[in-house]
């Protein structure tokens, strides 16, 4: 029987190609600089976003409104939203993928207000599934399509069937190595290095508007963002959410048990 494949991310970026390109491109310099940190911190730190006034640090927890919040940080600096993918912006915010040299001293000094967001594991799992395999809109989708087919993915069988396949795929990946499992799919405690990174605030997508008001006020920008900006959403799936079966809900609770315990969800 052919072994089912999974796509895993490498733990180290210190490849010969990265070393060769680092003198010329900030992205590769940042990757090499982050190699100084333990493996389990490299991914989370690479997802930091800093405001240009260096008052606010946001750690992107994937599939937890990270596009919308990164856009708000860009608006905070520039007075408008970024017209393309905010996760590739080279101005208006500092992204750790390009500007780790700017972010690291602020992070180390804890001189900015540092926050992140979490989300209901059921809603987040469904969001990851639809983003990759229903809307087919994630740029990394091609990495996972072959392995998902190995696990039984077939669009003709419908979303509920394929969500079960998706949960099989996550379980298989996590059994090999949680740190190498896609940050879109793995438990959030790994994405945010829960218990190790000293957050000033951990908010929830479910209470996003209230959390954002608290975050910006405590960071020294009371009144931002106004209501009309809070209501803006980016990278939202257009696919309606199919109700999970009782068996699927139990599986989500098992796979993401650490998230339920750490963040107090009870869905």
Tab-separated table of N, CA, C and O in Angstrom, residues 19-70:
chain	number	residue	atom	x	y	z
A	19	UNK	N	21.400	31.455	2.204
A	19	UNK	CA	22.677	32.093	2.543
A	19	UNK	C	23.235	32.888	1.359
A	19	UNK	O	23.796	33.977	1.527
A	20	UNK	N	23.041	32.351	0.152
A	20	UNK	CA	23.566	33.037	-1.033
A	20	UNK	C	22.794	34.324	-1.328
A	20	UNK	O	23.376	35.320	-1.793
A	21	UNK	N	21.478	34.323	-1.040
A	21	UNK	CA	20.640	35.478	-1.377
A	21	UNK	C	20.556	36.507	-0.257
A	21	UNK	O	20.140	37.648	-0.493
A	22	UNK	N	20.922	36.120	0.960
A	22	UNK	CA	20.781	37.024	2.106
A	22	UNK	C	21.473	38.368	1.930
A	22	UNK	O	20.924	39.404	2.343
A	23	UNK	N	22.657	38.441	1.322
A	23	UNK	CA	23.278	39.763	1.166
A	23	UNK	C	22.506	40.708	0.260
A	23	UNK	O	22.728	41.930	0.306
A	24	UNK	N	21.588	40.170	-0.533
A	24	UNK	CA	20.926	40.990	-1.550
A	24	UNK	C	19.446	41.249	-1.273
A	24	UNK	O	18.889	42.226	-1.778
A	25	UNK	N	18.793	40.383	-0.467
A	25	UNK	CA	17.349	40.495	-0.270
A	25	UNK	C	17.010	40.442	1.215
A	25	UNK	O	17.442	39.522	1.919
A	26	UNK	N	16.202	41.415	1.710
A	26	UNK	CA	15.876	41.449	3.146
A	26	UNK	C	15.118	40.223	3.618
A	26	UNK	O	15.258	39.817	4.777
A	27	UNK	N	14.306	39.612	2.749
A	27	UNK	CA	13.553	38.427	3.167
A	27	UNK	C	14.491	37.316	3.621
A	27	UNK	O	14.256	36.663	4.639
A	28	UNK	N	15.552	37.106	2.884
A	28	UNK	CA	16.481	36.030	3.230
A	28	UNK	C	17.362	36.412	4.411
A	28	UNK	O	17.738	35.550	5.218
A	29	UNK	N	17.667	37.693	4.563
A	29	UNK	CA	18.405	38.134	5.761
A	29	UNK	C	17.578	37.887	7.014
A	29	UNK	O	18.104	37.456	8.053
A	30	UNK	N	16.280	38.165	6.917
A	30	UNK	CA	15.407	37.943	8.071
A	30	UNK	C	15.332	36.467	8.429
A	30	UNK	O	15.386	36.088	9.611
A	31	UNK	N	15.204	35.618	7.423
A	31	UNK	CA	15.145	34.178	7.679
A	31	UNK	C	16.401	33.697	8.400
A	31	UNK	O	16.327	32.922	9.366
A	32	UNK	N	17.550	34.153	7.943
A	32	UNK	CA	18.800	33.733	8.579
A	32	UNK	C	18.913	34.264	10.000
A	32	UNK	O	19.368	33.559	10.907
A	33	UNK	N	18.504	35.507	10.218
A	33	UNK	CA	18.584	36.092	11.556
A	33	UNK	C	17.698	35.331	12.543
A	33	UNK	O	18.063	35.142	13.711
A	34	UNK	N	16.531	34.871	12.082
A	34	UNK	CA	15.616	34.141	12.955
A	34	UNK	C	16.127	32.754	13.313
A	34	UNK	O	15.626	32.128	14.256
A	35	UNK	N	17.128	32.278	12.602
A	35	UNK	CA	17.724	30.984	12.934
A	35	UNK	C	18.382	31.004	14.315
A	35	UNK	O	18.655	29.950	14.896
A	36	UNK	N	18.624	32.182	14.851
A	36	UNK	CA	19.229	32.284	16.186
A	36	UNK	C	18.249	31.889	17.288
A	36	UNK	O	18.667	31.665	18.432
A	37	UNK	N	16.955	31.813	16.960
A	37	UNK	CA	15.930	31.488	17.942
A	37	UNK	C	15.607	29.996	17.902
A	37	UNK	O	15.838	29.327	16.892
A	38	UNK	N	15.063	29.450	18.992
A	38	UNK	CA	14.666	28.038	18.991
A	38	UNK	C	13.657	27.748	17.874
A	38	UNK	O	12.884	28.633	17.457
A	39	UNK	N	13.623	26.506	17.424
A	39	UNK	CA	12.768	26.128	16.302
A	39	UNK	C	11.313	26.516	16.519
A	39	UNK	O	10.640	26.992	15.599
A	40	UNK	N	10.812	26.317	17.731
A	40	UNK	CA	9.393	26.541	17.973
A	40	UNK	C	9.024	28.025	18.011
A	40	UNK	O	7.833	28.361	17.997
A	41	UNK	N	10.030	28.926	18.054
A	41	UNK	CA	9.750	30.361	18.051
A	41	UNK	C	9.931	31.007	16.674
A	41	UNK	O	9.429	32.103	16.444
A	42	UNK	N	10.617	30.345	15.782
A	42	UNK	CA	10.917	30.969	14.480
A	42	UNK	C	9.649	31.285	13.700
A	42	UNK	O	9.505	32.385	13.146
A	43	UNK	N	8.730	30.334	13.632
A	43	UNK	CA	7.489	30.561	12.896
A	43	UNK	C	6.663	31.692	13.477
A	43	UNK	O	6.271	32.614	12.762
A	44	UNK	N	6.373	31.650	14.789
A	44	UNK	CA	5.622	32.762	15.369
A	44	UNK	C	6.293	34.121	15.182
A	44	UNK	O	5.638	35.097	14.788
A	45	UNK	N	7.590	34.214	15.437
A	45	UNK	CA	8.256	35.510	15.314
A	45	UNK	C	8.274	36.012	13.876
A	45	UNK	O	8.208	37.226	13.633
A	46	UNK	N	8.318	35.100	12.926
A	46	UNK	CA	8.280	35.495	11.517
A	46	UNK	C	6.934	36.108	11.145
A	46	UNK	O	6.811	36.801	10.125
A	47	UNK	N	5.913	35.892	11.986
A	47	UNK	CA	4.577	36.422	11.706
A	47	UNK	C	4.278	37.725	12.449
A	47	UNK	O	3.127	38.164	12.481
A	48	UNK	N	5.286	38.348	13.010
A	48	UNK	CA	5.066	39.634	13.674
A	48	UNK	C	4.877	40.756	12.660
A	48	UNK	O	5.524	40.787	11.609
A	49	UNK	N	3.990	41.689	13.006
A	49	UNK	CA	3.739	42.897	12.217
A	49	UNK	C	3.858	44.077	13.167
A	49	UNK	O	3.259	44.068	14.254
A	50	UNK	N	4.611	45.092	12.791
A	50	UNK	CA	4.816	46.257	13.655
A	50	UNK	C	4.335	47.528	12.960
A	50	UNK	O	4.560	47.727	11.767
A	51	UNK	N	3.681	48.393	13.718
A	51	UNK	CA	3.287	49.698	13.187
A	51	UNK	C	4.527	50.549	12.958
A	51	UNK	O	5.559	50.362	13.620
A	52	UNK	N	4.439	51.494	12.043
A	52	UNK	CA	5.618	52.282	11.701
A	52	UNK	C	6.057	53.212	12.835
A	52	UNK	O	7.220	53.640	12.853
A	53	UNK	N	5.162	53.512	13.776
A	53	UNK	CA	5.578	54.319	14.930
A	53	UNK	C	6.157	53.465	16.058
A	53	UNK	O	6.496	53.982	17.124
A	54	UNK	N	6.219	52.153	15.820
A	54	UNK	CA	6.806	51.186	16.740
A	54	UNK	C	6.059	51.081	18.069
A	54	UNK	O	6.612	50.598	19.059
A	55	UNK	N	4.798	51.481	18.082
A	55	UNK	CA	4.004	51.378	19.304
A	55	UNK	C	3.280	50.040	19.426
A	55	UNK	O	2.913	49.644	20.537
A	56	UNK	N	3.031	49.385	18.286
A	56	UNK	CA	2.152	48.208	18.276
A	56	UNK	C	2.846	47.055	17.567
A	56	UNK	O	3.375	47.217	16.460
A	57	UNK	N	2.807	45.887	18.199
A	57	UNK	CA	3.275	44.640	17.595
A	57	UNK	C	2.117	43.651	17.584
A	57	UNK	O	1.503	43.396	18.635
A	58	UNK	N	1.840	43.115	16.416
A	58	UNK	CA	0.752	42.158	16.238
A	58	UNK	C	1.333	40.854	15.723
A	58	UNK	O	2.039	40.844	14.713
A	59	UNK	N	1.061	39.756	16.426
A	59	UNK	CA	1.506	38.453	15.947
A	59	UNK	C	0.345	37.771	15.229
A	59	UNK	O	-0.704	37.506	15.826
A	60	UNK	N	0.543	37.541	13.941
A	60	UNK	CA	-0.500	36.945	13.105
A	60	UNK	C	-0.681	35.466	13.451
A	60	UNK	O	0.234	34.671	13.280
A	61	UNK	N	-1.862	35.118	13.920
A	61	UNK	CA	-2.262	33.728	14.130
A	61	UNK	C	-3.120	33.364	12.932
A	61	UNK	O	-4.246	33.840	12.803
A	62	UNK	N	-2.609	32.541	12.038
A	62	UNK	CA	-3.244	32.337	10.744
A	62	UNK	C	-4.660	31.781	10.883
A	62	UNK	O	-4.927	30.943	11.734
A	63	UNK	N	-5.547	32.301	10.033
A	63	UNK	CA	-6.984	32.023	10.023
A	63	UNK	C	-7.684	32.626	11.228
A	63	UNK	O	-8.730	32.143	11.665
A	64	UNK	N	-7.139	33.725	11.745
A	64	UNK	CA	-7.738	34.435	12.882
A	64	UNK	C	-7.766	35.929	12.595
A	64	UNK	O	-7.200	36.739	13.344
A	65	UNK	N	-8.394	36.308	11.499
A	65	UNK	CA	-8.568	37.720	11.118
A	65	UNK	C	-7.235	38.438	10.939
A	65	UNK	O	-7.176	39.670	11.051
A	66	UNK	N	-6.170	37.704	10.626
A	66	UNK	CA	-4.864	38.359	10.569
A	66	UNK	C	-4.754	39.317	9.387
A	66	UNK	O	-4.080	40.348	9.483
A	67	UNK	N	-5.427	39.022	8.275
A	67	UNK	CA	-5.384	39.946	7.138
A	67	UNK	C	-6.093	41.251	7.484
A	67	UNK	O	-5.588	42.350	7.209
A	68	UNK	N	-7.264	41.146	8.098
A	68	UNK	CA	-8.032	42.342	8.450
A	68	UNK	C	-7.284	43.217	9.451
A	68	UNK	O	-7.252	44.451	9.317
A	69	UNK	N	-6.655	42.609	10.447
A	69	UNK	CA	-5.959	43.390	11.465
A	69	UNK	C	-4.672	43.995	10.898
A	69	UNK	O	-4.329	45.149	11.198
A	70	UNK	N	-3.954	43.244	10.059
A	70	UNK	CA	-2.761	43.812	9.423
A	70	UNK	C	-3.136	45.002	8.540
A	70	UNK	O	-2.409	46.009	8.487
